[in-house]
């Protein structure tokens, strides 16, 4: 209705009981609850924090040895770059299997190749545009175009996110608890607390598997949606696939650093940078990844070589796969237009 249009009034005495009930259930104009003060603060605080962090990063950009970084990029052999590109491709392909776990758990009938392609596409956009755009919005759109209902899509996304971060917790916990990686100097966290944090992360991953063993098949209702834990073997699969993916990511950076940094230190720094990139509201964690590596590995490897490795990593793991993700997205949209869904994801177990 266009604002200002007149609304014909009816006499309540002439309406039937069904009509009166329907009218009483209609929301009254202007009665929507206004966002709370906390919600309004968070709405503006997150972008403001991102602007502040980005400003701080840009203010330190002139201190970076860009000439050394360019020279380091030029010294890479084509074989090293090709190897890193192959590892990055394998990592993105492995991430696509996370949604296949959700497909198995929810028993929806979308073909495996389409489910995998949706996950890979969303991951590429997630890395470059942020989790809300790639990890949630794009994935939800592509699954909706395939005919899945909102409840099933939420479960698939939830299982994929849980897979990624449970594996992160297991790998990071092992690295932090081992004592082979020292906490960053600016973290104000003692070595004992750092190692204790690692132990806690391991316990969370182990506790998840134990919970799946004990409460498999039990359902919980959370915000109107039914949640069910997967089988213990599926939980172990989640941990294994995710841990392998994080290891591939660290291996790519290790090769770009030319073995000048120990693998455990490379892995630990990547894990710290990944969390910093998630909590900092900047698309693709632009500058955050570089800042964490410079802070943690300062003095271990030359700044020029380190920045060259970071630029190559961002190009091969973020930007190049984005081109592949865009192509997959166009193909998925074309397939969805040519094959409209006939039901809610098809028959369970199809494909």
Coordinates of C-alpha atoms in Angstrom, one line a residue:
X1 CA 0.0 0.0 0.0
X2 CA 1.3 3.5 -0.9
X3 CA 1.7 5.7 2.2
X4 CA -1.3 8.1 2.4
X5 CA -3.8 5.8 0.8
X6 CA -7.1 5.7 2.5
X7 CA -8.1 2.5 4.3
X8 CA -11.8 1.6 4.1
X9 CA -13.2 1.1 7.6
X10 CA -15.6 -1.7 8.4
X11 CA -18.3 -2.0 11.0
X12 CA -17.2 -4.6 13.6
X13 CA -20.7 -5.5 14.3
X14 CA -21.2 -6.8 10.8
X15 CA -18.1 -8.8 10.6
X16 CA -18.1 -12.5 11.2
X17 CA -16.2 -14.0 14.2
X18 CA -13.6 -15.4 11.8
X19 CA -13.1 -11.9 10.3
X20 CA -12.9 -10.3 13.7
X21 CA -10.2 -12.8 14.8
X22 CA -8.2 -12.3 11.6
X23 CA -8.4 -8.5 12.1
X24 CA -7.2 -8.8 15.7
X25 CA -4.2 -10.9 14.6
X26 CA -3.1 -8.3 12.1
X27 CA -0.2 -6.1 13.3
X28 CA -1.2 -2.5 14.0
X29 CA 0.6 0.1 12.0
X30 CA 3.4 1.8 14.0
X31 CA 3.2 -0.8 16.7
X32 CA 6.6 -2.5 15.8
X33 CA 8.9 -2.5 18.7
X34 CA 11.8 -0.2 18.3
X35 CA 15.3 -1.7 18.4
X36 CA 16.7 -1.7 21.9
X37 CA 19.5 0.7 22.9
X38 CA 22.0 -2.2 23.0
X39 CA 21.0 -3.3 19.5
X40 CA 21.4 0.3 18.2
X41 CA 24.8 0.6 19.9
X42 CA 26.0 -2.7 18.4
X43 CA 24.8 -1.7 15.0
X44 CA 27.1 1.3 14.9
X45 CA 29.9 0.0 17.2
X46 CA 30.9 -2.8 14.9
X47 CA 31.4 -0.7 11.8
X48 CA 33.1 2.0 13.9
X49 CA 35.5 -0.6 15.3
X50 CA 36.3 -1.8 11.8
X51 CA 37.1 1.8 10.7
X52 CA 39.3 2.4 13.7
X53 CA 41.3 -0.8 13.2
X54 CA 41.6 -0.2 9.4
X55 CA 42.8 3.3 10.2
X56 CA 45.5 2.0 12.6
X57 CA 46.6 -0.5 10.0
X58 CA 46.9 2.1 7.3
X59 CA 48.8 4.4 9.6
X60 CA 51.5 1.8 9.9
X61 CA 51.6 0.9 6.2
X62 CA 54.4 3.4 5.5
X63 CA 56.6 1.4 7.9
X64 CA 56.5 -1.8 5.8
X65 CA 59.3 -2.6 3.5
X66 CA 57.3 -2.7 0.3
X67 CA 60.4 -2.8 -1.9
X68 CA 61.6 -5.8 -0.1
X69 CA 58.2 -7.5 -0.4
X70 CA 58.2 -6.9 -4.2
X71 CA 61.7 -8.3 -4.5
X72 CA 60.6 -11.4 -2.5
X73 CA 57.7 -11.9 -4.8
X74 CA 60.0 -11.8 -7.8
X75 CA 62.3 -14.4 -6.3
X76 CA 59.6 -17.1 -6.1
X77 CA 60.0 -19.9 -8.5
X78 CA 57.0 -20.9 -10.6
X79 CA 57.1 -24.4 -9.0
X80 CA 56.7 -22.9 -5.5
X81 CA 53.8 -20.8 -6.6
X82 CA 52.2 -23.7 -8.5
X83 CA 52.6 -25.9 -5.5
X84 CA 50.9 -23.3 -3.2
X85 CA 48.1 -22.9 -5.7
X86 CA 47.6 -26.6 -5.8
X87 CA 47.5 -26.7 -2.0
X88 CA 45.0 -23.8 -1.9
X89 CA 42.8 -25.5 -4.4
X90 CA 42.9 -28.7 -2.3
X91 CA 42.0 -26.7 0.8
X92 CA 39.0 -25.1 -0.9
X93 CA 37.9 -28.5 -2.3
X94 CA 38.2 -30.0 1.2
X95 CA 36.1 -27.2 2.8
X96 CA 33.4 -28.2 0.3
X97 CA 33.0 -31.5 2.1
X98 CA 31.9 -29.8 5.3
X99 CA 28.4 -29.2 3.7
X100 CA 28.4 -32.9 2.6
X101 CA 28.5 -33.8 6.3
X102 CA 25.4 -31.6 6.8
X103 CA 23.8 -33.2 3.8
X104 CA 24.3 -36.6 5.4
X105 CA 23.1 -35.5 8.8
X106 CA 19.9 -33.9 7.6
X107 CA 19.3 -36.5 4.8
X108 CA 18.1 -34.0 2.3
X109 CA 18.1 -35.0 -1.4
X110 CA 20.3 -32.4 -3.1
X111 CA 22.9 -34.0 -5.3
X112 CA 26.3 -34.2 -3.8
X113 CA 28.0 -32.2 -6.5
X114 CA 25.6 -29.3 -6.1
X115 CA 26.0 -29.3 -2.3
X116 CA 29.8 -29.3 -2.7
X117 CA 29.7 -26.6 -5.3
X118 CA 27.6 -24.4 -3.1
X119 CA 30.0 -24.8 -0.1
X120 CA 33.0 -24.0 -2.2
X121 CA 31.4 -21.0 -3.8
X122 CA 30.3 -19.6 -0.4
X123 CA 33.8 -20.2 1.1
X124 CA 35.5 -18.2 -1.7
X125 CA 33.1 -15.3 -1.1
X126 CA 33.3 -15.7 2.6
X127 CA 37.1 -15.2 2.6
X128 CA 36.9 -12.0 0.5
X129 CA 33.6 -10.4 1.5
X130 CA 33.0 -11.6 5.0
X131 CA 31.0 -14.4 6.7
X132 CA 27.6 -12.7 6.5
X133 CA 27.8 -12.3 2.7
X134 CA 29.6 -15.5 1.7
X135 CA 29.2 -17.9 4.6
X136 CA 25.5 -17.2 5.3
X137 CA 23.7 -15.0 2.8
X138 CA 25.1 -16.6 -0.4
X139 CA 24.8 -20.1 0.9
X140 CA 21.2 -19.5 2.1
X141 CA 20.3 -18.1 -1.4
X142 CA 21.8 -21.0 -3.3
X143 CA 20.2 -23.6 -1.1
X144 CA 16.9 -21.9 -1.3
X145 CA 17.1 -21.8 -5.1
X146 CA 17.7 -25.6 -4.8
X147 CA 14.4 -26.0 -2.9
X148 CA 15.7 -26.5 0.7
X149 CA 13.6 -25.0 3.5
X150 CA 15.0 -22.5 6.0
X151 CA 15.3 -25.1 8.9
X152 CA 17.4 -27.5 6.8
X153 CA 19.6 -24.7 5.5
X154 CA 20.2 -23.5 9.1
X155 CA 21.3 -27.0 10.1
X156 CA 23.6 -27.4 7.2
X157 CA 25.3 -24.0 7.8
X158 CA 25.5 -24.8 11.5
X159 CA 27.2 -28.1 10.9
X160 CA 29.6 -26.6 8.5
X161 CA 30.6 -23.8 10.9
X162 CA 30.9 -26.3 13.7
X163 CA 33.1 -28.5 11.6
X164 CA 35.4 -25.7 10.7
X165 CA 35.8 -24.3 14.3
X166 CA 35.9 -27.7 16.1
X167 CA 38.9 -28.6 13.9
X168 CA 40.4 -25.2 14.6
X169 CA 40.0 -25.8 18.3
X170 CA 41.7 -29.2 18.1
X171 CA 44.7 -28.0 16.0
X172 CA 45.1 -24.7 17.9
X173 CA 44.7 -26.5 21.2
X174 CA 47.5 -28.9 20.4
X175 CA 49.8 -26.1 19.2
X176 CA 49.1 -23.8 22.1
X177 CA 49.3 -26.6 24.7
X178 CA 52.6 -27.9 23.3
X179 CA 54.5 -24.9 24.4
X180 CA 56.3 -24.7 21.1
X181 CA 54.6 -21.4 20.3
X182 CA 55.0 -18.4 22.6
X183 CA 52.1 -16.1 23.1
X184 CA 52.4 -12.7 21.3
X185 CA 54.1 -10.0 23.3
X186 CA 51.1 -7.7 23.0
X187 CA 48.6 -10.3 24.1
X188 CA 49.3 -9.8 27.9
X189 CA 48.9 -13.5 28.3
X190 CA 51.4 -15.6 30.3
X191 CA 52.8 -18.8 28.9
X192 CA 50.9 -20.9 31.5
X193 CA 47.6 -19.2 30.6
X194 CA 48.4 -19.7 26.9
X195 CA 49.0 -23.4 27.3
X196 CA 46.0 -23.8 29.6
X197 CA 43.9 -22.2 26.9
X198 CA 45.2 -24.8 24.5
X199 CA 44.2 -27.6 26.9
X200 CA 40.7 -26.1 27.2
X201 CA 40.3 -26.0 23.4
X202 CA 41.3 -29.7 23.2
X203 CA 38.8 -30.6 25.9
X204 CA 36.0 -28.8 24.0
X205 CA 36.7 -30.8 20.9
X206 CA 36.9 -34.1 22.9
X207 CA 33.8 -33.1 24.8
X208 CA 31.9 -32.6 21.5
X209 CA 32.7 -36.2 20.4
X210 CA 31.7 -37.5 23.8
X211 CA 28.4 -35.6 23.7
X212 CA 27.7 -37.1 20.3
X213 CA 28.3 -40.6 21.7
X214 CA 26.1 -40.1 24.7
X215 CA 23.2 -38.0 23.2
X216 CA 23.1 -39.2 19.6
X217 CA 19.5 -39.0 18.4
X218 CA 18.3 -36.7 21.1
X219 CA 16.7 -33.5 19.9
X220 CA 16.7 -30.0 21.4
X221 CA 14.5 -27.1 20.5
X222 CA 16.5 -23.9 20.2
X223 CA 14.7 -20.8 19.1
X224 CA 11.9 -22.8 17.5
X225 CA 14.3 -25.1 15.6
X226 CA 15.1 -28.8 16.3
X227 CA 18.7 -29.6 16.8
X228 CA 20.2 -33.0 16.8
X229 CA 23.8 -34.1 17.4
X230 CA 25.4 -36.3 14.8
X231 CA 26.8 -39.8 15.4
X232 CA 30.2 -40.0 17.1
X233 CA 31.8 -41.3 13.8
X234 CA 30.5 -38.2 12.0
X235 CA 31.9 -36.0 14.8
X236 CA 35.3 -37.7 14.3
X237 CA 35.0 -37.1 10.6
X238 CA 34.3 -33.4 11.3
X239 CA 37.4 -33.0 13.4
X240 CA 39.6 -34.9 10.9
X241 CA 38.5 -33.0 7.8
X242 CA 38.7 -29.6 9.5
X243 CA 42.1 -30.4 11.0
X244 CA 43.4 -31.4 7.6
X245 CA 42.1 -28.2 6.1
X246 CA 43.9 -26.0 8.6
X247 CA 47.0 -28.0 8.1
X248 CA 46.8 -27.4 4.3
X249 CA 46.5 -23.7 4.9
X250 CA 49.5 -23.6 7.2
X251 CA 51.5 -25.7 4.7
X252 CA 50.9 -23.2 1.9
X253 CA 52.3 -20.4 4.1
X254 CA 55.2 -22.6 5.2
X255 CA 56.2 -23.1 1.6
X256 CA 55.9 -19.4 0.8
X257 CA 58.2 -18.6 3.8
X258 CA 60.8 -20.9 2.3
X259 CA 61.1 -23.0 5.5
X260 CA 62.6 -20.0 7.3
X261 CA 60.0 -20.3 10.0
X262 CA 59.2 -23.6 11.9
X263 CA 56.0 -25.3 10.8
X264 CA 54.5 -25.1 14.3
X265 CA 55.2 -21.4 14.5
X266 CA 53.7 -20.9 11.0
X267 CA 50.7 -22.9 12.0
X268 CA 50.2 -21.1 15.3
X269 CA 50.5 -17.6 13.7
X270 CA 48.0 -18.6 11.1
X271 CA 45.6 -19.7 13.8
X272 CA 46.0 -16.5 15.7
X273 CA 45.5 -14.4 12.6
X274 CA 42.4 -16.3 11.6
X275 CA 40.7 -15.5 14.9
X276 CA 41.8 -11.9 14.7
X277 CA 40.3 -11.7 11.2
X278 CA 37.0 -13.1 12.3
X279 CA 36.6 -10.7 15.3
X280 CA 37.7 -7.7 13.3
X281 CA 34.8 -6.5 11.1
X282 CA 36.9 -5.9 8.0
X283 CA 36.1 -7.8 4.8
X284 CA 38.7 -10.5 4.1
X285 CA 40.5 -9.5 7.3
X286 CA 42.4 -7.0 5.0
X287 CA 45.5 -6.0 6.9
X288 CA 44.7 -8.1 10.0
X289 CA 46.5 -11.2 8.6
X290 CA 49.5 -9.1 7.8
X291 CA 49.6 -7.3 11.1
X292 CA 49.4 -10.5 13.2
X293 CA 52.2 -12.1 11.2
X294 CA 54.4 -9.1 11.5
X295 CA 53.8 -8.9 15.2
X296 CA 54.4 -12.6 16.0
X297 CA 57.2 -13.3 13.6
X298 CA 59.1 -10.0 13.9
X299 CA 62.8 -10.8 14.1
X300 CA 62.4 -14.4 12.9
X301 CA 62.3 -13.6 9.2
X302 CA 63.0 -10.4 7.3
X303 CA 60.0 -8.0 6.9
X304 CA 60.4 -7.9 3.1
X305 CA 60.3 -11.7 2.8
X306 CA 57.4 -12.0 5.2
X307 CA 55.3 -9.4 3.4
X308 CA 56.1 -11.0 0.1
X309 CA 54.9 -14.4 1.4
X310 CA 51.7 -12.7 2.8
X311 CA 50.9 -11.0 -0.5
X312 CA 51.4 -14.2 -2.4
X313 CA 49.3 -16.1 0.1
X314 CA 46.5 -13.6 -0.2
X315 CA 46.6 -13.7 -4.0
X316 CA 46.7 -17.5 -4.2
X317 CA 44.4 -18.5 -1.4
X318 CA 41.9 -15.5 -1.5
X319 CA 41.8 -13.7 -4.8
X320 CA 42.4 -16.5 -7.4
X321 CA 39.7 -18.8 -5.8
X322 CA 37.3 -15.9 -5.8
X323 CA 37.4 -16.0 -9.6
X324 CA 36.6 -19.7 -9.5
X325 CA 33.9 -19.1 -6.9
X326 CA 32.3 -16.5 -9.2
X327 CA 32.3 -18.9 -12.1
X328 CA 30.7 -21.6 -9.9
X329 CA 28.1 -19.2 -8.7
X330 CA 27.0 -18.3 -12.2
X331 CA 26.8 -22.0 -13.1
X332 CA 24.8 -22.7 -10.0
X333 CA 22.4 -19.9 -10.8
X334 CA 22.0 -21.1 -14.4
X335 CA 21.4 -24.6 -13.2
X336 CA 18.8 -23.4 -10.7
X337 CA 17.0 -21.5 -13.4
X338 CA 17.0 -24.5 -15.8
X339 CA 16.0 -27.0 -13.1
X340 CA 13.5 -25.4 -10.7
X341 CA 13.0 -27.5 -7.5
X342 CA 10.0 -29.8 -7.5
X343 CA 10.0 -30.2 -3.7
X344 CA 11.9 -29.4 -0.6
X345 CA 15.3 -30.7 -1.7
X346 CA 14.0 -33.8 -3.3
X347 CA 13.7 -37.2 -1.9
X348 CA 16.0 -38.0 1.1
X349 CA 19.2 -39.6 0.0
X350 CA 18.8 -38.8 -3.6
X351 CA 21.9 -38.0 -5.7

